[in-house]
XYZ file of C-alpha atoms in Angstrom:
786
model
C 98.776 140.822 106.982
C 102.132 140.463 108.711
C 105.090 139.833 106.429
C 105.465 136.505 108.255
C 101.839 135.819 109.100
C 99.048 133.853 107.475
C 99.343 133.809 103.693
C 103.043 134.734 103.568
C 105.569 132.640 101.640
C 107.918 132.257 104.594
C 110.988 130.106 103.953
C 110.923 126.999 106.124
C 113.031 127.679 109.199
C 113.732 123.978 109.797
C 115.345 123.463 106.404
C 118.673 125.011 107.319
C 119.464 122.346 109.890
C 118.262 119.565 107.613
C 120.273 120.526 104.546
C 123.406 121.261 106.559
C 123.403 117.979 108.469
C 122.146 119.531 111.692
C 119.077 117.376 112.132
C 118.729 115.150 115.178
C 117.400 111.732 114.215
C 116.915 108.594 116.278
C 119.869 106.844 114.647
C 122.123 109.787 115.584
C 121.608 109.015 119.250
C 124.166 107.021 121.247
C 123.796 106.012 124.881
C 126.535 104.925 127.249
C 126.850 101.154 127.373
C 124.415 100.647 124.515
C 123.804 97.287 122.882
C 122.401 96.409 119.474
C 119.284 94.471 118.527
C 119.056 92.293 115.449
C 115.782 90.586 114.570
C 115.710 87.052 113.259
C 112.908 86.982 110.692
C 110.948 84.263 109.022
C 112.230 83.230 105.596
C 108.842 81.615 104.946
C 105.503 83.226 104.147
C 103.563 80.668 106.158
C 104.921 78.129 108.625
C 104.508 76.655 112.064
C 107.388 77.354 114.424
C 108.150 73.978 116.012
C 111.078 75.099 118.123
C 113.893 77.632 118.570
C 117.380 76.655 119.746
C 119.416 79.700 120.785
C 122.128 77.853 122.731
C 124.807 78.433 120.111
C 124.165 82.177 120.056
C 123.989 82.491 123.833
C 127.388 80.821 124.148
C 129.035 83.618 122.158
C 130.909 86.274 124.156
C 129.199 89.655 123.962
C 125.717 88.247 123.353
C 123.419 89.418 126.125
C 120.143 87.752 125.224
C 118.155 85.886 122.629
C 114.472 86.535 123.261
C 111.420 84.973 121.631
C 107.651 85.193 121.638
C 107.554 82.788 124.558
C 109.538 85.277 126.672
C 107.102 88.047 125.779
C 104.163 85.802 126.599
C 105.698 84.945 129.973
C 105.832 88.681 130.757
C 102.298 89.149 129.373
C 103.481 91.609 126.716
C 101.169 92.147 123.736
C 99.509 91.484 121.416
C 99.616 94.506 119.090
C 96.085 95.970 118.826
C 93.846 97.076 116.002
C 92.312 100.426 116.913
C 89.128 100.433 114.841
C 86.222 97.990 115.189
C 84.340 97.046 112.030
C 81.174 94.960 112.002
C 80.172 92.690 109.152
C 76.839 92.889 107.323
C 75.349 90.381 109.748
C 76.338 92.519 112.736
C 79.176 90.298 113.897
C 82.428 91.955 114.981
C 85.431 91.609 112.726
C 87.752 88.662 113.298
C 91.066 90.007 114.569
C 93.301 87.263 115.949
C 96.182 88.449 118.095
C 99.222 90.007 116.458
C 102.102 88.799 118.639
C 105.068 91.129 119.034
C 107.341 88.196 118.203
C 105.888 85.157 116.467
C 104.262 82.616 118.752
C 103.799 79.239 117.132
C 103.319 80.486 113.596
C 104.710 82.988 111.081
C 102.454 84.692 108.568
C 104.703 86.610 106.168
C 108.311 86.713 105.075
C 109.947 89.062 107.571
C 107.680 88.203 110.498
C 110.016 88.601 113.521
C 110.709 85.329 115.325
C 113.439 86.273 117.800
C 115.725 89.128 118.734
C 119.447 88.891 119.435
C 120.970 91.571 121.668
C 124.732 91.952 121.586
C 127.550 94.433 122.088
C 127.820 95.235 118.374
C 125.506 94.981 115.408
C 127.943 92.717 113.620
C 128.052 90.339 116.557
C 124.254 90.352 116.817
C 123.986 89.371 113.147
C 126.601 86.664 113.540
C 124.828 85.281 116.605
C 121.505 85.246 114.751
C 123.038 82.827 112.280
C 123.697 80.489 115.198
C 120.021 80.458 116.208
C 118.250 77.402 114.833
C 114.528 77.635 114.091
C 112.571 74.509 113.229
C 109.898 75.490 110.702
C 107.079 73.351 109.368
C 106.205 75.012 106.082
C 102.566 75.598 105.219
C 100.886 76.589 101.980
C 101.309 80.327 101.378
C 98.258 82.497 100.695
C 99.270 85.179 98.217
C 96.598 85.715 95.589
C 93.875 87.984 96.935
C 91.123 86.740 94.643
C 91.593 83.075 95.571
C 92.441 83.603 99.254
C 88.957 82.702 100.483
C 89.452 79.104 99.394
C 93.123 78.825 100.391
C 94.789 77.533 103.543
C 93.807 79.404 106.691
C 96.177 82.166 107.750
C 94.441 82.321 111.141
C 92.393 79.404 112.412
C 89.840 81.847 113.804
C 89.207 83.556 110.446
C 87.042 81.337 108.253
C 87.707 81.770 104.527
C 90.572 84.080 105.570
C 87.998 86.818 105.986
C 88.233 89.473 108.687
C 84.903 91.074 107.814
C 82.312 91.392 105.066
C 81.113 94.987 105.345
C 78.615 97.114 103.489
C 77.589 100.753 103.241
C 74.645 102.310 101.441
C 71.199 101.277 100.289
C 71.498 98.103 98.213
C 67.871 98.001 97.042
C 67.689 101.667 96.055
C 70.970 101.370 94.180
C 69.725 98.306 92.315
C 66.592 100.235 91.342
C 68.765 103.045 89.984
C 70.695 100.568 87.860
C 67.451 98.975 86.635
C 66.319 102.358 85.287
C 69.688 103.315 83.739
C 70.185 104.237 80.099
C 73.880 103.329 80.306
C 76.010 101.307 82.735
C 79.795 101.463 82.827
C 81.543 98.505 84.438
C 85.233 98.313 85.279
C 87.499 95.745 86.894
C 90.099 97.728 88.814
C 93.134 96.925 90.907
C 94.840 99.315 93.259
C 98.417 98.093 93.388
C 100.302 97.290 96.588
C 102.871 99.910 97.585
C 105.833 100.146 99.964
C 105.977 103.527 101.784
C 109.745 104.146 101.460
C 110.236 107.086 103.816
C 113.767 108.406 103.370
C 114.620 107.611 107.018
C 114.150 103.956 107.977
C 112.418 103.102 111.215
C 114.648 103.148 114.295
C 114.475 102.857 118.062
C 116.746 103.497 121.030
C 115.441 102.296 124.392
C 116.840 102.738 127.875
C 115.675 101.577 131.291
C 116.649 103.608 134.360
C 116.627 101.197 137.310
C 117.030 104.012 139.820
C 113.840 105.722 138.643
C 112.171 102.506 137.458
C 111.492 104.343 134.214
C 111.848 103.705 130.478
C 112.771 106.133 127.722
C 112.186 105.346 124.062
C 113.498 107.441 121.196
C 111.714 106.382 118.042
C 110.663 107.330 114.524
C 107.011 107.974 115.320
C 104.355 110.243 113.886
C 102.464 110.188 117.203
C 104.621 109.580 120.292
C 101.771 109.978 122.784
C 99.728 107.303 121.035
C 102.797 105.050 120.963
C 103.142 105.487 124.722
C 99.427 104.841 125.232
C 99.510 101.631 123.192
C 102.627 100.351 124.948
C 101.157 101.135 128.331
C 97.465 100.319 128.060
C 97.546 97.500 125.500
C 101.029 95.973 125.490
C 101.613 96.106 129.251
C 105.160 97.492 128.952
C 104.870 100.035 131.779
C 102.429 102.583 133.218
C 102.371 105.802 131.191
C 104.114 107.836 133.890
C 106.961 105.311 133.812
C 107.464 105.554 130.050
C 108.776 108.544 128.128
C 108.548 108.490 124.322
C 110.552 110.957 122.266
C 110.185 111.327 118.508
C 112.983 113.682 117.448
C 113.446 114.773 113.841
C 111.774 112.164 111.650
C 112.651 111.776 107.989
C 109.236 111.256 106.472
C 106.427 108.945 107.423
C 103.504 109.026 104.957
C 101.485 107.035 107.490
C 103.962 104.186 107.857
C 105.253 105.568 111.161
C 101.859 105.951 112.826
C 101.867 102.443 114.173
C 103.563 100.727 117.077
C 105.707 98.003 115.531
C 107.262 94.931 117.137
C 110.802 96.329 117.009
C 110.404 99.372 119.267
C 108.197 97.356 121.609
C 110.860 94.684 121.985
C 113.635 97.239 122.493
C 111.789 98.929 125.361
C 110.815 95.678 127.044
C 114.249 94.074 126.609
C 116.196 97.104 127.882
C 115.138 96.166 131.396
C 116.031 92.523 130.895
C 119.588 93.176 129.712
C 120.025 96.248 131.947
C 121.598 98.140 129.053
C 120.324 100.602 126.435
C 119.331 98.944 123.156
C 119.390 100.462 119.693
C 117.956 99.222 116.424
C 117.766 100.740 112.960
C 116.140 98.974 110.043
C 118.170 98.401 106.939
C 116.383 99.066 103.681
C 115.548 95.422 103.076
C 113.876 95.241 106.501
C 111.902 98.347 105.577
C 110.662 96.725 102.378
C 109.712 93.559 104.228
C 108.197 94.948 107.416
C 107.030 98.570 107.076
C 103.249 98.463 106.689
C 102.411 98.161 103.001
C 99.607 100.075 101.326
C 96.565 99.920 99.004
C 96.152 96.409 97.455
C 92.493 96.387 96.418
C 90.669 94.466 93.709
C 87.368 96.126 92.796
C 84.433 95.637 90.490
C 82.926 99.086 89.967
C 79.744 100.094 88.158
C 78.177 103.446 87.359
C 74.596 103.919 86.120
C 73.688 106.999 84.062
C 70.619 108.349 82.300
C 70.541 109.331 78.631
C 71.914 112.817 79.400
C 74.815 111.515 81.449
C 73.306 112.198 84.854
C 74.641 109.686 87.381
C 71.868 107.582 88.874
C 73.864 105.181 90.972
C 77.271 103.744 91.812
C 78.093 100.265 93.066
C 81.390 98.678 94.124
C 82.550 95.302 95.364
C 86.056 95.454 96.818
C 88.434 92.831 98.134
C 90.935 94.502 100.463
C 94.157 92.703 101.346
C 95.108 93.309 104.991
C 98.134 90.991 104.944
C 99.095 88.619 107.721
C 97.644 90.642 110.619
C 95.111 93.410 111.156
C 97.254 96.477 111.798
C 96.397 99.520 113.958
C 94.288 101.518 111.444
C 93.990 98.777 108.811
C 90.303 98.055 109.304
C 89.274 101.695 108.800
C 91.170 102.253 105.546
C 89.057 100.123 103.140
C 85.822 100.969 104.954
C 85.185 104.380 106.487
C 88.124 106.096 104.797
C 87.217 104.595 101.404
C 83.534 103.922 100.827
C 82.440 107.182 102.449
C 84.161 109.101 99.628
C 82.617 107.185 96.722
C 80.308 110.091 95.938
C 83.341 112.126 94.885
C 82.404 115.655 93.821
C 79.170 114.402 92.327
C 75.508 114.478 93.287
C 74.930 110.715 93.377
C 71.778 109.730 95.209
C 72.332 105.981 95.279
C 75.583 104.300 96.308
C 76.194 100.800 97.583
C 79.592 99.414 98.591
C 80.657 95.970 99.751
C 84.136 95.427 101.172
C 85.640 92.095 102.205
C 88.861 92.294 104.202
C 91.080 89.312 103.486
C 94.060 87.844 105.345
C 97.001 86.693 103.234
C 100.545 85.641 104.088
C 102.006 89.012 103.105
C 103.228 92.058 105.000
C 100.378 93.764 106.895
C 98.703 96.628 105.041
C 97.708 99.924 106.636
C 97.279 103.646 106.026
C 99.597 105.367 103.556
C 99.366 108.908 102.221
C 95.667 109.348 101.498
C 94.592 106.056 103.112
C 91.375 104.973 101.416
C 90.766 108.315 99.712
C 93.138 107.543 96.776
C 91.435 104.180 96.317
C 87.980 105.803 96.265
C 89.072 108.567 93.902
C 90.616 106.053 91.534
C 87.328 104.132 91.354
C 85.144 107.204 90.856
C 87.390 109.032 88.399
C 88.087 105.994 86.233
C 84.323 105.417 86.051
C 83.718 109.056 85.141
C 86.333 109.067 82.387
C 85.252 105.782 80.847
C 81.568 106.723 81.071
C 82.317 109.945 79.182
C 84.127 108.010 76.454
C 81.456 105.351 76.154
C 78.665 107.936 75.944
C 80.538 110.338 73.668
C 80.447 113.195 76.166
C 83.367 115.526 76.848
C 84.917 114.425 80.179
C 84.889 117.942 81.620
C 81.270 118.412 80.563
C 80.176 115.129 82.146
C 81.811 116.085 85.409
C 80.263 119.562 85.451
C 76.864 118.066 84.668
C 77.060 115.991 87.849
C 78.822 118.365 90.263
C 77.288 119.119 93.640
C 76.146 122.732 93.353
C 74.952 123.696 96.825
C 76.334 123.217 100.321
C 76.095 121.751 102.847
C 75.485 118.502 100.969
C 74.650 115.168 102.545
C 75.950 112.198 100.575
C 74.289 108.771 100.823
C 77.510 107.378 102.312
C 77.711 109.241 105.632
C 79.777 112.309 104.705
C 78.237 115.799 104.870
C 80.285 118.141 102.666
C 80.297 121.577 104.250
C 81.714 123.882 101.543
C 83.124 123.878 98.051
C 82.942 125.296 94.535
C 83.833 122.528 92.123
C 82.967 124.523 89.003
C 85.434 127.249 89.970
C 88.173 124.661 90.463
C 87.714 122.850 87.150
C 87.277 126.094 85.204
C 90.576 127.408 86.518
C 92.266 124.097 85.764
C 90.898 124.071 82.196
C 92.249 127.566 81.665
C 95.711 126.828 83.068
C 95.944 123.572 81.108
C 94.775 125.259 77.865
C 92.229 122.513 77.355
C 90.879 124.180 74.229
C 94.284 123.802 72.584
C 94.602 120.059 73.251
C 93.391 119.020 69.801
C 96.152 120.988 68.128
C 98.779 119.539 70.460
C 97.461 116.023 69.772
C 97.876 116.540 66.027
C 101.410 117.842 66.528
C 102.301 114.744 68.546
C 100.867 112.520 65.835
C 103.194 114.136 63.301
C 106.083 112.947 65.476
C 104.661 109.418 65.641
C 103.508 109.844 69.240
C 100.118 109.189 70.815
C 98.927 112.096 72.959
C 96.296 111.749 75.642
C 94.659 113.890 78.298
C 93.170 112.754 81.566
C 91.122 114.363 84.319
C 90.764 113.623 87.998
C 88.422 115.582 90.260
C 88.977 114.487 93.833
C 87.475 115.302 97.180
C 88.789 113.986 100.464
C 87.633 113.962 104.042
C 90.586 114.874 106.232
C 91.460 116.824 109.330
C 90.910 113.540 111.130
C 88.678 113.698 112.992
C 85.558 114.592 114.977
C 85.699 112.283 117.973
C 81.936 111.796 118.139
C 81.786 110.854 114.461
C 84.708 108.438 114.416
C 83.655 106.944 117.723
C 80.246 106.095 116.295
C 82.038 104.411 113.369
C 84.206 102.171 115.551
C 87.334 104.191 116.355
C 88.908 103.208 119.648
C 89.968 106.755 120.563
C 88.849 110.326 119.994
C 90.893 112.240 117.444
C 91.054 115.741 118.914
C 94.301 117.688 119.291
C 95.968 119.694 122.048
C 98.075 122.824 122.298
C 99.707 124.853 125.006
C 100.871 128.450 124.573
C 103.595 129.507 127.004
C 104.441 133.186 127.092
C 107.796 133.801 128.734
C 108.490 136.916 130.858
C 110.496 138.481 128.012
C 107.594 138.032 125.584
C 108.887 135.093 123.617
C 106.360 132.333 122.991
C 106.643 128.563 123.082
C 103.974 126.482 121.364
C 103.674 122.932 122.655
C 101.682 120.851 120.213
C 100.476 117.267 120.242
C 100.984 117.187 116.482
C 104.306 115.938 115.129
C 106.295 117.293 112.226
C 108.212 114.975 109.914
C 108.514 117.059 106.768
C 105.366 119.192 106.862
C 107.020 122.443 107.989
C 105.148 122.897 111.274
C 107.951 124.911 112.824
C 107.245 127.501 110.161
C 103.482 127.401 109.627
C 102.554 127.096 113.292
C 104.767 130.087 114.047
C 103.074 132.045 111.237
C 99.726 131.626 112.982
C 101.199 132.935 116.241
C 102.818 135.899 114.497
C 99.536 136.708 112.782
C 97.553 136.575 116.009
C 99.997 138.159 118.446
C 101.902 140.559 116.205
C 105.289 139.492 117.561
C 108.509 138.843 115.605
C 108.712 135.456 113.901
C 112.015 134.660 115.579
C 110.358 135.010 118.992
C 108.249 131.884 118.461
C 109.423 128.316 119.000
C 107.525 125.094 118.380
C 107.937 122.163 120.767
C 106.677 118.691 119.877
C 107.504 115.014 119.966
C 108.304 114.486 123.663
C 105.721 113.017 126.019
C 107.521 114.502 129.042
C 107.377 118.042 127.644
C 104.121 118.160 125.713
C 100.592 117.493 126.955
C 98.858 114.426 125.468
C 98.139 114.752 121.774
C 97.046 112.494 118.939
C 99.868 113.109 116.446
C 100.098 113.746 112.728
C 98.306 111.817 109.973
C 95.197 112.290 107.861
C 96.088 115.926 107.036
C 95.065 116.883 110.571
C 97.938 119.020 111.843
C 96.603 122.216 110.284
C 92.826 121.938 110.645
C 92.937 120.240 114.056
C 96.376 120.999 115.504
C 96.482 124.654 114.485
C 92.880 125.113 115.556
C 93.910 123.967 119.038
C 96.704 126.548 118.949
C 94.233 129.202 117.783
C 91.897 128.412 120.670
C 94.772 128.589 123.158
C 95.850 131.917 121.653
C 92.296 133.204 122.185
C 92.655 132.399 125.862
C 96.082 134.070 126.049
C 94.742 137.236 124.458
C 91.715 137.239 126.764
C 93.937 136.932 129.817
C 96.264 139.534 128.366
C 93.336 141.944 128.283
C 92.665 141.297 131.963
C 96.316 141.978 132.809
C 96.388 145.067 130.588
C 93.262 146.411 132.263
C 94.960 146.055 135.647
C 98.258 147.581 134.518
C 96.586 150.437 132.608
C 93.957 151.007 135.304
C 91.091 150.600 132.867
C 87.982 148.495 132.469
C 88.585 145.152 130.793
C 85.751 145.846 128.340
C 87.689 148.897 127.075
C 90.867 146.960 126.254
C 91.588 146.271 122.585
C 94.392 144.153 121.148
C 95.954 144.534 117.721
C 99.423 144.363 116.174
C 101.075 143.346 119.423
C 99.660 146.193 121.519
C 96.973 146.399 124.172
C 95.225 149.767 124.120
C 92.445 151.480 126.010
C 89.706 152.358 123.548
C 89.374 156.076 122.893
C 92.645 156.974 124.699
C 96.367 156.979 124.034
C 97.021 154.593 126.897
C 98.736 151.399 125.710
C 101.126 148.645 126.676
C 103.115 146.583 124.202
C 103.299 142.781 124.165
C 106.755 142.500 125.713
C 105.913 144.813 128.611
C 102.649 143.027 129.259
C 104.363 139.628 129.276
C 106.861 140.862 131.846
C 104.068 142.401 133.879
C 102.226 139.088 133.920
C 105.066 137.611 135.961
C 106.494 140.509 137.976
C 103.663 143.003 138.491
C 102.200 143.369 141.965
C 98.689 143.713 143.157
C 96.738 141.394 140.854
C 93.256 140.858 142.311
C 93.737 137.234 143.459
C 90.149 136.256 142.711
C 90.296 137.706 139.207
C 93.802 137.291 137.780
C 96.399 134.586 138.359
C 100.028 135.566 137.723
C 101.684 134.224 134.603
C 100.576 133.832 130.995
C 100.099 130.260 129.814
C 97.023 128.615 128.335
C 96.029 125.184 127.021
C 93.357 124.040 124.600
C 92.018 120.659 123.531
C 90.245 121.070 120.215
C 87.796 118.524 118.846
C 86.497 119.375 115.351
C 82.799 119.281 114.552
C 83.331 117.904 111.051
C 86.015 116.701 108.695
C 87.467 119.215 106.273
C 86.849 118.602 102.571
C 89.636 119.830 100.301
C 88.952 119.242 96.641
C 90.668 119.769 93.350
C 91.112 119.021 89.690
C 94.163 117.401 88.096
C 94.661 117.471 84.327
C 97.499 115.378 82.913
C 98.809 115.256 79.356
C 101.054 112.462 78.121
C 102.814 111.315 75.002
C 103.167 107.580 74.375
C 105.646 105.984 71.991
C 103.562 103.248 70.313
C 106.653 101.212 69.431
C 107.973 100.941 73.000
C 105.111 101.901 75.316
C 107.304 104.551 76.937
C 105.134 107.305 78.404
C 106.288 110.881 78.903
C 104.262 113.201 81.110
C 104.207 116.428 79.112
C 102.053 118.632 81.295
C 100.425 118.514 84.722
C 97.912 121.004 86.082
C 96.578 120.826 89.625
C 94.087 123.306 91.050
C 93.086 122.763 94.672
C 90.702 124.320 97.161
C 92.449 124.146 100.532
C 90.477 126.937 102.144
C 92.659 129.512 103.898
C 96.304 128.823 103.020
C 98.850 129.528 105.747
C 101.998 129.331 103.587
C 101.517 129.010 99.801
C 105.089 127.837 99.253
C 104.775 124.952 101.698
C 101.377 124.001 100.298
C 102.797 123.918 96.775
C 105.604 121.677 98.030
C 103.079 119.322 99.592
C 101.142 119.150 96.323
C 104.334 118.551 94.307
C 105.394 115.716 96.599
C 101.945 114.155 96.592
C 101.772 114.184 92.795
C 105.204 112.561 92.622
C 103.997 109.757 94.887
C 100.818 109.379 92.859
C 102.817 109.175 89.644
C 104.964 106.540 91.338
C 101.904 104.423 92.038
C 100.291 104.951 88.645
C 103.344 104.341 86.478
C 106.235 102.802 88.400
C 105.711 101.261 91.848
C 104.328 97.872 92.824
C 105.163 95.322 95.505
C 105.216 91.882 93.869
C 105.254 88.509 95.640
C 106.029 85.204 93.975
C 103.875 82.121 94.508
C 105.917 81.184 97.593
C 105.329 84.546 99.242
C 108.816 85.912 98.653
C 108.868 89.667 98.034
C 110.396 90.090 94.586
C 110.596 93.872 94.903
C 112.599 94.058 98.120
C 115.144 96.660 97.070
C 115.523 99.697 94.840
C 116.994 97.414 92.205
C 113.508 95.965 91.726
C 111.062 98.492 93.194
C 110.954 101.527 90.915
C 110.677 104.908 92.604
C 109.797 108.108 90.709
C 112.753 110.243 89.681
C 113.029 113.824 88.524
C 113.027 112.849 84.853
C 109.647 111.098 85.286
C 107.981 114.379 86.222
C 107.219 117.631 84.409
C 107.141 121.085 85.948
C 103.782 121.257 87.672
C 101.329 124.081 87.036
C 99.648 124.749 90.370
C 96.661 126.913 91.215
C 94.250 127.406 94.096
C 90.727 128.577 94.754
C 89.303 129.342 98.178
C 86.121 128.352 99.949
C 86.716 128.706 103.658
C 86.066 125.719 105.873
C 83.229 126.651 108.246
C 84.038 124.018 110.852
C 87.329 125.354 112.228
C 88.375 128.795 113.460
C 91.003 129.329 110.764
C 88.943 128.309 107.743
C 91.625 125.941 106.488
C 91.502 122.455 105.017
C 94.152 119.753 104.955
C 96.600 119.660 102.046
C 99.200 116.987 102.801
C 97.562 114.064 100.997
C 95.738 115.782 98.148
C 98.418 115.336 95.491
C 98.625 111.603 96.092
C 94.830 111.290 95.960
C 94.121 113.165 92.756
C 97.074 112.159 90.615
C 96.864 108.392 89.872
C 93.551 108.443 87.976
C 94.578 111.566 86.052
C 97.662 109.773 84.710
C 95.883 106.491 83.930
C 93.046 108.408 82.258
C 95.592 110.260 80.131
C 97.435 107.109 79.063
C 94.260 105.194 78.238
C 93.059 108.191 76.246
C 96.301 108.166 74.284
C 96.310 104.454 73.498
C 92.564 104.076 73.004
C 92.252 101.164 75.420
C 90.901 100.835 78.957
C 92.699 97.519 79.451
C 95.496 98.982 81.568
C 96.216 98.511 85.267
C 98.556 100.345 87.602
C 101.474 100.582 87.383
C 101.358 101.566 83.719
C 104.928 100.564 82.945
C 106.214 100.825 79.404
C 105.823 97.055 79.052
C 102.179 97.058 80.199
C 101.353 100.046 77.982
C 102.947 98.266 75.014
C 101.009 95.091 75.824
C 97.767 97.076 76.014
C 98.513 98.553 72.590
C 99.108 95.105 71.118
C 95.942 93.697 72.674
C 93.939 96.637 71.384
C 95.385 96.213 67.894
C 94.509 92.517 67.880
C 90.940 93.283 68.985
C 90.566 95.876 66.248
C 91.948 93.447 63.675
C 89.505 90.771 64.795
C 86.614 93.196 64.462
């Protein structure tokens, strides 16, 4: 293994520029003659827009335009699309009314953009917005998910505010399993609404070049090529060759920057109208109001078991809140990214899931770190823990009793798991966590007046999104392959052009490690190029833990082609048969001889050597690959959390956290550990601290960090991290995704630990000190009544 190749703990090369202020973000960009956009947003959750009077704003010096949905409609711009078709149980397609870029006739959540003011300064744009008069006719808001079906219609086309009523699995067989069960565990679960809160707010800078009749958009996107495709093919902004999209350094995304939002669309379109560059950066309140929210499920979940604790069946009924509009990936999250993982790590023969997607007058909901997989894991792992308690079986024993033991394994909910060793993972986690010593630690906590609890979570996720044939058959509007180009320069340096995008994952380091490992060249001779549709071939971007399994596999395939061509060139230069050429450690050699040529010399020869047979070898050394996976990857793991609860206050301290994961081949253990740490922190945030609350009028009560609680360092312990390895058989590197795992496995582990400590299952996320204290009081009252 190279010191900087696969498996090495290489320090992230990108970090130096980030921590020294050398990053290049969208908001850092300034263009000559630029103007500023400010969006006038609805103060109402639900209202008809009767009229807009912008005359006062347009009379102000320095105001270039006030544009509305009517102006967009006149130019035939929009609406924003949903990219995944779901069909209801009766076969009918989902109801997806148009999502206008700027409101047309009606607003459907607080923050819905109604108009945009473009002016010479941001201050002037804000002042002018105050001079715009909007005549609203308020309508009844639709906030409560469980009563939304009988509330006022958010969209006239969507009866009972329902986008679809979907099912997966065999209903009759699952009912039969429940009929034969010795024990049934039933839980009412909620998966709380979250706000993504990437450290960098969304931003856009747009410029129209009249001479070239061409647009350029700099934006905070996780997938610039897809953004260009949507704007071109669906929004009618401009043909793709007339639109360049650049996503420079991006400060986090977590899924919230996958989508094409109204703001960047308006900036591009309006830059031609005002004949000036336009810039916009969200303030934090705008981010809270308008970045796609996450989760927000209400679920009834049931698990049927025999007398020995063998799972016979699992059944769920979920209401999924999609907010005011169906966002780009929103329809796939509570369906094919959720219900297909309800088997967890367990051999469950009968599963039936029903999911109703409901419109409400709240911010649209879409994919956020894990996207459906955390929701599924929370359902399965809460059921497992409570079933163990109700049946008097050790929670680790119950899980082991039901683990899938052989692979490949076909679940009853579509997914075919290709590899894994769940016993090895949990056994390592039990050892690291010192599970045998928990009883002693619990007694020691009791002496201090504290309640100690332990909770498990064994997750599996389908990621490396995704095999195009599979997702296409499930309703995806596009294939989800990835592209790569390897350019070898005459001096032997290598440029990797990838369709993936890095916004915190460390691609500039890990992608280079793969190249170093394969080519045997110095690490500093590799550069990674991404995020610019004019430089990089079309690619699908970064989300769903796909950059490694899919993006790096594309690079690996392109490297194969480079090495193969290198052998042809070496054979010519060394006057040998191609079949006799071997490549290792950066050198091409002739088998059985001392004849050799090093990488740098061969690269130069590829461009300057004479006499290549024209029918056999083209000059130069550059290759491209488009890689489409044959299956998802299936990382899995075990989280064990220990907590102490103060019964007088409900304050919970996380004492210990163990996470053991199987990510297949690990490129950089340090970066993987960082991904796991960050994911756990986000999962702890959901389980104990974070929740987006609306009042009865649809006003977001948690619209700032004064009200929306983010995890801090003192909420978290030092994590104990371990790994096991079963190589993924469906990609050339043997790796599995790791970016979402921590956020998937952690919430149920924490809730299971707290409920174990307090002896009550009557606890929803987030488990704040107040809610834990209330659960303790309720439990005490129940015990007193008994």
